[in-house]
Amino acid sequence: MRKWVVLATAVLGLAVLVAWRGPRLPPGTDRTIARIRSGPVTGVVIGESGYAQSGEVRIWFESIAPVDVEKGVVLLNIALGASSLYWPPAFLRALSAAGYRVVRYDQRGTGASSRMPDWMRQHPYSLIDMASDAIAVLDELRIARAHMLGLSLGGFIAQEIAIGYPERVQSLTLLSTSADPTDASMPGPRAWPLIKSAIAGLPLLRYRLLGGETNLVRELLAGLVAQGGDDPVDVEEWTRIVLYDRRERGGFNLRALRQHQVAVAVTRSRYPLLGTITAPTLVIHGAEDTFLPIEHGRRLAAAIPSASGMWLEDAGHTFPYPDMRAVTSAITDHLDASDPGVPDSAHGRPD
């Protein structure tokens, strides 16, 4: 009898979850999704794309030319387990409009890069290996130096690049990140805010449970709407990204999430090495970040010579941030101030 009670409760709970409405999606969302689903998905990759070889690992990249005269190159290092396609298109356009060539790449295990089928916990790769993947992309594109921008895990990797390859780094921009998220002396994830965030995210889970392409798009759109921001969510752009990623690249790879977590765990703390970073650095962190509390960002900025910080009062561990226009302006100002005025993309491989 007890078994049937448990089963009935589970079924009832699932039914409530499926019926529980999340954030209201923009008007016409379902019509837009249906229209784009009905044909081939194009317009997601707009730049020069290809592969770089990093040891035995193939790394997919895209190089997007600036709108006007090229000032320099920005290499984007994305967050834990994510495909590089999920950099917000408006952010890419803003960097390009500011005169910067934008290079994004899929970290190993994600997107169109090697999915690492032979990975084992006993023989993992590290963040230092992932930094070498980024350098392989620069080498393939014959770029001598670049502005490094890293989000969360991508910020860990950007630091490793600045430490291990200082001659390749024009500047650093570190978003919602840390020099050592495992450091017991620093605040860890805040339990109650994380619980509240998980509860708030339950309505989004219904889309995953219902399954299919349409619900996968709805899930992402609902998350973006819940984050808030300066501008309305562009349903057309994000629908194309989700469908292209699912159809052409296999979609989200859960194994990569685990692999990246282990890479963080096996890599030594960067705190003792931050003093060696000479690149101009901007640290941006949200005061409401419950995953990596803002103390991580403040300590990071204090430990890197000549680093400055931008602290966002209403932002958590999400991107884009709520006040994205101000953040983008601060980033482009930082890039401009760090650039000597001559494009630093080399015409040959660096020595």
mmCIF file of C-alpha atoms in Angstrom:
data_model
loop_
_atom_site.group_PDB
_atom_site.id
_atom_site.type_symbol
_atom_site.label_atom_id
_atom_site.label_comp_id
_atom_site.label_asym_id
_atom_site.label_seq_id
_atom_site.Cartn_x
_atom_site.Cartn_y
_atom_site.Cartn_z
ATOM 1 C CA MET A 1 0.000 0.000 0.000
ATOM 2 C CA ARG A 2 2.816 2.384 0.934
ATOM 3 C CA LYS A 3 4.465 1.809 -2.451
ATOM 4 C CA TRP A 4 1.297 2.964 -4.229
ATOM 5 C CA VAL A 5 1.082 6.084 -2.059
ATOM 6 C CA VAL A 6 4.647 7.013 -2.943
ATOM 7 C CA LEU A 7 3.977 6.388 -6.635
ATOM 8 C CA ALA A 8 0.779 8.440 -6.586
ATOM 9 C CA THR A 9 2.570 11.291 -4.814
ATOM 10 C CA ALA A 10 5.357 11.249 -7.389
ATOM 11 C CA VAL A 11 2.863 11.282 -10.269
ATOM 12 C CA LEU A 12 0.925 14.126 -8.652
ATOM 13 C CA GLY A 13 4.130 16.081 -8.096
ATOM 14 C CA LEU A 14 5.149 15.580 -11.722
ATOM 15 C CA ALA A 15 1.724 16.721 -12.904
ATOM 16 C CA VAL A 16 1.935 19.871 -10.762
ATOM 17 C CA LEU A 17 5.414 20.608 -12.089
ATOM 18 C CA VAL A 18 4.300 20.193 -15.711
ATOM 19 C CA ALA A 19 1.282 22.456 -15.125
ATOM 20 C CA TRP A 20 3.235 25.093 -13.152
ATOM 21 C CA ARG A 21 3.698 28.081 -15.396
ATOM 22 C CA GLY A 22 7.016 29.904 -15.404
ATOM 23 C CA PRO A 23 7.880 33.384 -16.668
ATOM 24 C CA ARG A 24 5.583 34.683 -19.393
ATOM 25 C CA LEU A 25 7.238 34.218 -22.771
ATOM 26 C CA PRO A 26 7.243 37.082 -25.319
ATOM 27 C CA PRO A 27 4.132 37.368 -27.515
ATOM 28 C CA GLY A 28 4.280 35.204 -30.627
ATOM 29 C CA THR A 29 6.984 32.914 -29.237
ATOM 30 C CA ASP A 30 5.373 29.662 -30.341
ATOM 31 C CA ARG A 31 4.657 30.981 -33.855
ATOM 32 C CA THR A 32 8.301 32.068 -34.210
ATOM 33 C CA ILE A 33 9.604 28.712 -32.992
ATOM 34 C CA ALA A 34 7.275 26.813 -35.357
ATOM 35 C CA ARG A 35 8.330 28.925 -38.339
ATOM 36 C CA ILE A 36 12.045 28.435 -37.710
ATOM 37 C CA ARG A 37 11.632 24.727 -36.958
ATOM 38 C CA SER A 38 9.948 24.174 -40.311
ATOM 39 C CA GLY A 39 13.099 24.801 -42.345
ATOM 40 C CA PRO A 40 16.897 24.721 -42.243
ATOM 41 C CA VAL A 41 18.454 26.789 -39.465
ATOM 42 C CA THR A 42 20.950 29.346 -40.722
ATOM 43 C CA GLY A 43 22.628 32.555 -39.600
ATOM 44 C CA VAL A 44 24.069 31.257 -36.328
ATOM 45 C CA VAL A 45 27.709 30.985 -37.410
ATOM 46 C CA ILE A 46 28.476 34.187 -39.331
ATOM 47 C CA GLY A 47 32.274 34.380 -39.249
ATOM 48 C CA GLU A 48 35.229 32.299 -40.370
ATOM 49 C CA SER A 49 35.013 28.925 -38.644
ATOM 50 C CA GLY A 50 37.390 26.007 -38.455
ATOM 51 C CA TYR A 51 39.338 23.716 -36.152
ATOM 52 C CA ALA A 52 42.538 24.076 -34.173
ATOM 53 C CA GLN A 53 44.558 21.060 -33.087
ATOM 54 C CA SER A 54 45.556 21.021 -29.420
ATOM 55 C CA GLY A 55 47.530 17.802 -28.968
ATOM 56 C CA GLU A 56 44.999 15.099 -29.808
ATOM 57 C CA VAL A 57 42.027 17.395 -29.205
ATOM 58 C CA ARG A 58 40.187 19.277 -31.963
ATOM 59 C CA ILE A 59 38.839 22.678 -30.963
ATOM 60 C CA TRP A 60 36.146 24.388 -33.032
ATOM 61 C CA PHE A 61 36.359 28.171 -33.346
ATOM 62 C CA GLU A 62 34.700 31.107 -35.080
ATOM 63 C CA SER A 63 36.381 34.419 -35.937
ATOM 64 C CA ILE A 64 33.967 37.337 -36.456
ATOM 65 C CA ALA A 65 35.395 40.395 -38.202
ATOM 66 C CA PRO A 66 34.802 43.882 -36.758
ATOM 67 C CA VAL A 67 32.338 46.245 -38.378
ATOM 68 C CA ASP A 68 35.023 48.800 -39.226
ATOM 69 C CA VAL A 69 38.790 49.117 -38.807
ATOM 70 C CA GLU A 70 40.176 46.378 -36.575
ATOM 71 C CA LYS A 71 41.558 47.591 -33.236
ATOM 72 C CA GLY A 72 42.436 44.191 -31.846
ATOM 73 C CA VAL A 73 41.145 40.704 -31.059
ATOM 74 C CA VAL A 74 38.956 39.533 -28.174
ATOM 75 C CA LEU A 75 39.084 35.824 -27.295
ATOM 76 C CA LEU A 76 35.932 34.689 -25.484
ATOM 77 C CA ASN A 77 36.212 31.879 -22.906
ATOM 78 C CA ILE A 78 32.738 30.665 -21.939
ATOM 79 C CA ALA A 79 31.363 29.138 -18.739
ATOM 80 C CA LEU A 80 31.161 25.587 -17.396
ATOM 81 C CA GLY A 81 29.912 23.023 -19.907
ATOM 82 C CA ALA A 82 28.514 25.578 -22.333
ATOM 83 C CA SER A 83 28.872 25.781 -26.111
ATOM 84 C CA SER A 84 30.361 29.020 -27.414
ATOM 85 C CA LEU A 85 27.183 29.567 -29.446
ATOM 86 C CA TYR A 86 25.518 30.766 -26.255
ATOM 87 C CA TRP A 87 27.411 34.041 -26.020
ATOM 88 C CA PRO A 88 24.571 36.579 -26.376
ATOM 89 C CA PRO A 89 24.453 37.774 -30.004
ATOM 90 C CA ALA A 90 23.921 41.390 -28.886
ATOM 91 C CA PHE A 91 27.163 41.199 -26.894
ATOM 92 C CA LEU A 92 29.072 39.864 -29.903
ATOM 93 C CA ARG A 93 27.670 42.674 -32.062
ATOM 94 C CA ALA A 94 28.667 45.300 -29.507
ATOM 95 C CA LEU A 95 32.281 44.095 -29.424
ATOM 96 C CA SER A 96 32.381 43.939 -33.213
ATOM 97 C CA ALA A 97 30.856 47.417 -33.521
ATOM 98 C CA ALA A 98 33.521 48.724 -31.135
ATOM 99 C CA GLY A 99 36.209 47.639 -33.605
ATOM 100 C CA TYR A 100 37.245 44.252 -32.240
ATOM 101 C CA ARG A 101 37.569 40.920 -34.005
ATOM 102 C CA VAL A 102 35.665 38.435 -31.837
ATOM 103 C CA VAL A 103 36.977 34.886 -31.561
ATOM 104 C CA ARG A 104 34.890 32.321 -29.738
ATOM 105 C CA TYR A 105 35.612 28.624 -29.386
ATOM 106 C CA ASP A 106 34.021 25.478 -27.986
ATOM 107 C CA GLN A 107 35.928 24.150 -25.002
ATOM 108 C CA ARG A 108 36.877 20.483 -25.167
ATOM 109 C CA GLY A 109 33.853 18.319 -24.487
ATOM 110 C CA THR A 110 31.345 20.880 -25.807
ATOM 111 C CA GLY A 111 29.769 21.959 -29.074
ATOM 112 C CA ALA A 112 31.677 20.903 -32.175
ATOM 113 C CA SER A 113 34.975 20.328 -30.355
ATOM 114 C CA SER A 114 36.204 16.846 -29.385
ATOM 115 C CA ARG A 115 33.686 15.259 -27.023
ATOM 116 C CA MET A 116 36.427 13.390 -25.105
ATOM 117 C CA PRO A 117 34.796 9.913 -25.170
ATOM 118 C CA ASP A 118 37.830 8.264 -23.524
ATOM 119 C CA TRP A 119 37.929 10.643 -20.551
ATOM 120 C CA MET A 120 38.411 8.963 -17.176
ATOM 121 C CA ARG A 121 38.230 10.432 -13.690
ATOM 122 C CA GLN A 122 41.557 8.759 -12.885
ATOM 123 C CA HIS A 123 43.286 10.627 -15.754
ATOM 124 C CA PRO A 124 41.490 13.956 -16.153
ATOM 125 C CA TYR A 125 42.568 17.027 -18.012
ATOM 126 C CA SER A 126 43.176 20.301 -16.137
ATOM 127 C CA LEU A 127 42.444 23.979 -16.629
ATOM 128 C CA ILE A 128 46.032 24.328 -17.822
ATOM 129 C CA ASP A 129 45.233 21.876 -20.639
ATOM 130 C CA MET A 130 42.136 23.923 -21.463
ATOM 131 C CA ALA A 131 44.257 27.088 -21.572
ATOM 132 C CA SER A 132 46.490 25.384 -24.131
ATOM 133 C CA ASP A 133 43.365 24.763 -26.251
ATOM 134 C CA ALA A 134 42.738 28.512 -26.356
ATOM 135 C CA ILE A 135 46.333 29.152 -27.380
ATOM 136 C CA ALA A 136 45.960 26.568 -30.163
ATOM 137 C CA VAL A 137 43.046 28.621 -31.522
ATOM 138 C CA LEU A 138 45.166 31.787 -31.548
ATOM 139 C CA ASP A 139 47.968 29.892 -33.268
ATOM 140 C CA GLU A 140 45.646 28.513 -35.937
ATOM 141 C CA LEU A 141 44.353 32.026 -36.642
ATOM 142 C CA ARG A 142 47.914 33.458 -36.530
ATOM 143 C CA ILE A 143 47.019 35.889 -33.762
ATOM 144 C CA ALA A 144 49.993 36.951 -31.655
ATOM 145 C CA ARG A 145 48.105 38.664 -28.831
ATOM 146 C CA ALA A 146 44.494 39.022 -27.819
ATOM 147 C CA HIS A 147 42.298 40.547 -25.171
ATOM 148 C CA MET A 148 41.182 37.646 -22.954
ATOM 149 C CA LEU A 149 37.613 37.670 -21.680
ATOM 150 C CA GLY A 150 36.450 34.861 -19.410
ATOM 151 C CA LEU A 151 33.084 34.100 -17.811
ATOM 152 C CA SER A 152 32.997 31.924 -14.655
ATOM 153 C CA LEU A 153 34.973 28.776 -15.656
ATOM 154 C CA GLY A 154 36.151 30.756 -18.677
ATOM 155 C CA GLY A 155 37.613 33.248 -16.214
ATOM 156 C CA PHE A 156 39.648 30.452 -14.608
ATOM 157 C CA ILE A 157 41.006 29.599 -18.047
ATOM 158 C CA ALA A 158 41.709 33.239 -18.937
ATOM 159 C CA GLN A 159 43.795 33.541 -15.759
ATOM 160 C CA GLU A 160 45.737 30.407 -16.680
ATOM 161 C CA ILE A 161 46.458 31.901 -20.107
ATOM 162 C CA ALA A 162 47.690 35.145 -18.531
ATOM 163 C CA ILE A 163 49.918 33.195 -16.121
ATOM 164 C CA GLY A 164 51.282 30.649 -18.597
ATOM 165 C CA TYR A 165 51.357 32.742 -21.772
ATOM 166 C CA PRO A 166 51.736 36.397 -20.710
ATOM 167 C CA GLU A 167 53.137 37.396 -24.092
ATOM 168 C CA ARG A 168 49.825 36.406 -25.740
ATOM 169 C CA VAL A 169 47.606 38.576 -23.523
ATOM 170 C CA GLN A 170 46.753 42.200 -24.329
ATOM 171 C CA SER A 171 44.284 42.565 -21.445
ATOM 172 C CA LEU A 172 42.099 40.524 -19.095
ATOM 173 C CA THR A 173 38.371 40.863 -18.447
ATOM 174 C CA LEU A 174 37.170 38.468 -15.743
ATOM 175 C CA LEU A 175 33.420 37.997 -15.231
ATOM 176 C CA SER A 176 31.826 36.264 -12.221
ATOM 177 C CA THR A 177 34.898 34.182 -11.523
ATOM 178 C CA SER A 178 37.538 33.240 -8.943
ATOM 179 C CA ALA A 179 41.201 32.324 -8.586
ATOM 180 C CA ASP A 180 40.264 29.210 -6.604
ATOM 181 C CA PRO A 181 36.597 28.279 -6.080
ATOM 182 C CA THR A 182 37.693 25.354 -3.876
ATOM 183 C CA ASP A 183 39.545 27.578 -1.358
ATOM 184 C CA ALA A 184 37.999 26.770 2.037
ATOM 185 C CA SER A 185 38.938 30.211 3.379
ATOM 186 C CA MET A 186 36.597 31.867 0.867
ATOM 187 C CA PRO A 187 32.793 31.872 1.016
ATOM 188 C CA GLY A 188 31.236 28.959 -0.825
ATOM 189 C CA PRO A 189 27.858 28.754 -2.530
ATOM 190 C CA ARG A 190 25.148 30.189 -0.284
ATOM 191 C CA ALA A 191 22.704 27.416 0.529
ATOM 192 C CA TRP A 192 19.417 29.248 1.090
ATOM 193 C CA PRO A 193 19.697 31.579 -1.941
ATOM 194 C CA LEU A 194 20.614 28.565 -4.064
ATOM 195 C CA ILE A 195 17.542 26.717 -2.760
ATOM 196 C CA LYS A 196 15.334 29.713 -3.565
ATOM 197 C CA SER A 197 16.887 29.943 -7.012
ATOM 198 C CA ALA A 198 16.252 26.223 -7.592
ATOM 199 C CA ILE A 199 12.614 26.620 -6.529
ATOM 200 C CA ALA A 200 12.211 29.627 -8.824
ATOM 201 C CA GLY A 201 13.655 27.540 -11.648
ATOM 202 C CA LEU A 202 11.244 24.620 -11.222
ATOM 203 C CA PRO A 203 8.737 25.980 -13.766
ATOM 204 C CA LEU A 204 11.535 25.892 -16.365
ATOM 205 C CA LEU A 205 12.111 22.203 -15.634
ATOM 206 C CA ARG A 206 8.649 21.409 -16.985
ATOM 207 C CA TYR A 207 9.870 22.236 -20.478
ATOM 208 C CA ARG A 208 12.738 19.757 -20.149
ATOM 209 C CA LEU A 209 10.346 17.075 -18.893
ATOM 210 C CA LEU A 210 7.912 17.667 -21.759
ATOM 211 C CA GLY A 211 10.787 17.258 -24.242
ATOM 212 C CA GLY A 212 11.204 18.130 -27.911
ATOM 213 C CA GLU A 213 12.742 21.044 -29.775
ATOM 214 C CA THR A 214 9.991 23.545 -29.006
ATOM 215 C CA ASN A 215 10.192 22.982 -25.262
ATOM 216 C CA LEU A 216 13.989 23.132 -25.341
ATOM 217 C CA VAL A 217 13.725 26.611 -26.864
ATOM 218 C CA ARG A 218 10.994 27.624 -24.419
ATOM 219 C CA GLU A 219 13.197 26.557 -21.509
ATOM 220 C CA LEU A 220 16.061 28.805 -22.599
ATOM 221 C CA LEU A 221 13.779 31.745 -23.371
ATOM 222 C CA ALA A 222 12.021 31.451 -20.014
ATOM 223 C CA GLY A 223 15.382 31.527 -18.262
ATOM 224 C CA LEU A 224 16.422 34.678 -20.130
ATOM 225 C CA VAL A 225 13.108 36.371 -19.353
ATOM 226 C CA ALA A 226 13.489 35.482 -15.668
ATOM 227 C CA GLN A 227 16.963 37.071 -15.579
ATOM 228 C CA GLY A 228 15.637 40.425 -16.781
ATOM 229 C CA GLY A 229 17.799 42.868 -18.687
ATOM 230 C CA ASP A 230 17.980 46.053 -20.687
ATOM 231 C CA ASP A 231 16.356 44.767 -23.855
ATOM 232 C CA PRO A 232 13.543 42.371 -24.776
ATOM 233 C CA VAL A 233 14.598 38.768 -25.379
ATOM 234 C CA ASP A 234 15.148 38.185 -29.104
ATOM 235 C CA VAL A 235 13.083 35.053 -29.704
ATOM 236 C CA GLU A 236 14.215 34.685 -33.321
ATOM 237 C CA GLU A 237 17.946 34.737 -32.540
ATOM 238 C CA TRP A 238 17.797 32.431 -29.555
ATOM 239 C CA THR A 239 15.515 29.953 -31.312
ATOM 240 C CA ARG A 240 18.023 29.651 -34.143
ATOM 241 C CA ILE A 241 20.881 29.122 -31.686
ATOM 242 C CA VAL A 242 19.107 26.378 -29.713
ATOM 243 C CA LEU A 243 17.902 24.515 -32.817
ATOM 244 C CA TYR A 244 21.251 24.796 -34.615
ATOM 245 C CA ASP A 245 23.100 23.540 -31.539
ATOM 246 C CA ARG A 246 20.720 20.607 -31.165
ATOM 247 C CA ARG A 247 20.581 19.603 -34.832
ATOM 248 C CA GLU A 248 24.118 20.273 -36.004
ATOM 249 C CA ARG A 249 26.270 19.834 -32.889
ATOM 250 C CA GLY A 250 24.512 17.335 -30.647
ATOM 251 C CA GLY A 251 23.292 19.867 -28.087
ATOM 252 C CA PHE A 252 24.360 20.020 -24.448
ATOM 253 C CA ASN A 253 26.880 17.382 -23.341
ATOM 254 C CA LEU A 254 26.283 16.461 -19.707
ATOM 255 C CA ARG A 255 29.606 14.607 -19.555
ATOM 256 C CA ALA A 256 31.468 17.854 -20.284
ATOM 257 C CA LEU A 257 29.939 19.404 -17.183
ATOM 258 C CA ARG A 258 31.472 16.670 -15.035
ATOM 259 C CA GLN A 259 34.797 16.828 -16.869
ATOM 260 C CA HIS A 260 35.070 20.593 -16.383
ATOM 261 C CA GLN A 261 34.219 20.283 -12.688
ATOM 262 C CA VAL A 262 37.022 17.755 -12.272
ATOM 263 C CA ALA A 263 39.420 20.003 -14.229
ATOM 264 C CA VAL A 264 38.743 22.748 -11.686
ATOM 265 C CA ALA A 265 39.311 20.371 -8.773
ATOM 266 C CA VAL A 266 42.669 19.026 -10.020
ATOM 267 C CA THR A 267 44.178 22.411 -10.937
ATOM 268 C CA ARG A 268 46.275 24.223 -8.328
ATOM 269 C CA SER A 269 45.142 27.510 -6.816
ATOM 270 C CA ARG A 270 46.063 30.577 -8.840
ATOM 271 C CA TYR A 271 46.258 32.928 -5.840
ATOM 272 C CA PRO A 272 50.068 32.571 -5.408
ATOM 273 C CA LEU A 273 50.535 33.312 -9.120
ATOM 274 C CA LEU A 274 48.220 36.292 -9.617
ATOM 275 C CA GLY A 275 51.000 38.736 -8.789
ATOM 276 C CA THR A 276 52.795 37.687 -11.974
ATOM 277 C CA ILE A 277 49.952 38.931 -14.197
ATOM 278 C CA THR A 278 50.999 42.126 -15.943
ATOM 279 C CA ALA A 279 48.060 42.556 -18.321
ATOM 280 C CA PRO A 280 45.567 45.358 -17.534
ATOM 281 C CA THR A 281 42.663 43.619 -15.812
ATOM 282 C CA LEU A 282 38.989 44.390 -15.238
ATOM 283 C CA VAL A 283 37.072 42.216 -12.763
ATOM 284 C CA ILE A 284 33.250 42.300 -12.969
ATOM 285 C CA HIS A 285 31.160 40.519 -10.354
ATOM 286 C CA GLY A 286 27.564 40.552 -9.138
ATOM 287 C CA ALA A 287 26.761 41.317 -5.513
ATOM 288 C CA GLU A 288 23.927 38.776 -5.626
ATOM 289 C CA ASP A 289 26.099 35.936 -6.945
ATOM 290 C CA THR A 290 25.130 32.903 -4.851
ATOM 291 C CA PHE A 291 27.382 30.431 -6.668
ATOM 292 C CA LEU A 292 30.649 32.388 -6.433
ATOM 293 C CA PRO A 293 29.990 35.103 -3.839
ATOM 294 C CA ILE A 294 31.341 38.563 -4.607
ATOM 295 C CA GLU A 295 34.212 38.101 -2.149
ATOM 296 C CA HIS A 296 35.861 35.956 -4.831
ATOM 297 C CA GLY A 297 35.776 38.837 -7.291
ATOM 298 C CA ARG A 298 37.036 41.363 -4.763
ATOM 299 C CA ARG A 299 39.965 39.176 -3.731
ATOM 300 C CA LEU A 300 40.793 38.500 -7.365
ATOM 301 C CA ALA A 301 40.897 42.220 -8.163
ATOM 302 C CA ALA A 302 43.017 42.931 -5.088
ATOM 303 C CA ALA A 303 45.579 40.253 -5.970
ATOM 304 C CA ILE A 304 46.213 41.204 -9.605
ATOM 305 C CA PRO A 305 48.489 44.243 -10.000
ATOM 306 C CA SER A 306 46.695 47.273 -11.478
ATOM 307 C CA ALA A 307 43.344 45.425 -11.645
ATOM 308 C CA SER A 308 40.125 47.376 -11.251
ATOM 309 C CA GLY A 309 36.715 46.106 -10.204
ATOM 310 C CA MET A 310 33.139 46.722 -11.286
ATOM 311 C CA TRP A 311 30.609 45.518 -8.735
ATOM 312 C CA LEU A 312 27.030 44.987 -9.928
ATOM 313 C CA GLU A 313 24.447 45.502 -7.210
ATOM 314 C CA ASP A 314 21.560 43.470 -8.656
ATOM 315 C CA ALA A 315 23.430 40.798 -10.601
ATOM 316 C CA GLY A 316 23.817 37.145 -9.741
ATOM 317 C CA HIS A 317 25.743 34.342 -11.453
ATOM 318 C CA THR A 318 24.033 34.847 -14.802
ATOM 319 C CA PHE A 319 24.998 36.314 -18.155
ATOM 320 C CA PRO A 320 23.911 38.611 -19.671
ATOM 321 C CA TYR A 321 23.771 40.756 -16.552
ATOM 322 C CA PRO A 322 20.684 42.899 -15.855
ATOM 323 C CA ASP A 323 22.427 46.205 -16.723
ATOM 324 C CA MET A 324 24.228 44.863 -19.760
ATOM 325 C CA ARG A 325 24.615 48.181 -21.532
ATOM 326 C CA ALA A 326 26.714 49.615 -18.715
ATOM 327 C CA VAL A 327 28.755 46.407 -18.477
ATOM 328 C CA THR A 328 29.440 46.307 -22.215
ATOM 329 C CA SER A 329 30.455 49.950 -22.177
ATOM 330 C CA ALA A 330 32.886 49.299 -19.314
ATOM 331 C CA ILE A 331 34.373 46.325 -21.170
ATOM 332 C CA THR A 332 34.893 48.203 -24.435
ATOM 333 C CA ASP A 333 36.399 51.157 -22.544
ATOM 334 C CA HIS A 334 38.789 48.717 -20.861
ATOM 335 C CA LEU A 335 39.745 47.175 -24.199
ATOM 336 C CA ASP A 336 40.326 50.592 -25.748
ATOM 337 C CA ALA A 337 42.498 51.725 -22.826
ATOM 338 C CA SER A 338 44.537 48.511 -23.024
ATOM 339 C CA ASP A 339 45.115 48.721 -26.765
ATOM 340 C CA PRO A 340 48.126 50.628 -28.110
ATOM 341 C CA GLY A 341 46.124 51.673 -31.159
ATOM 342 C CA VAL A 342 47.670 49.151 -33.539
ATOM 343 C CA PRO A 343 45.850 45.881 -34.323
ATOM 344 C CA ASP A 344 47.725 43.056 -32.658
ATOM 345 C CA SER A 345 46.607 40.258 -34.933
ATOM 346 C CA ALA A 346 49.842 38.920 -36.359
ATOM 347 C CA HIS A 347 50.461 38.250 -40.036
ATOM 348 C CA GLY A 348 52.346 35.102 -39.079
ATOM 349 C CA ARG A 349 52.585 32.715 -36.180
ATOM 350 C CA PRO A 350 54.283 34.203 -33.089
ATOM 351 C CA ASP A 351 57.843 33.131 -32.469
#
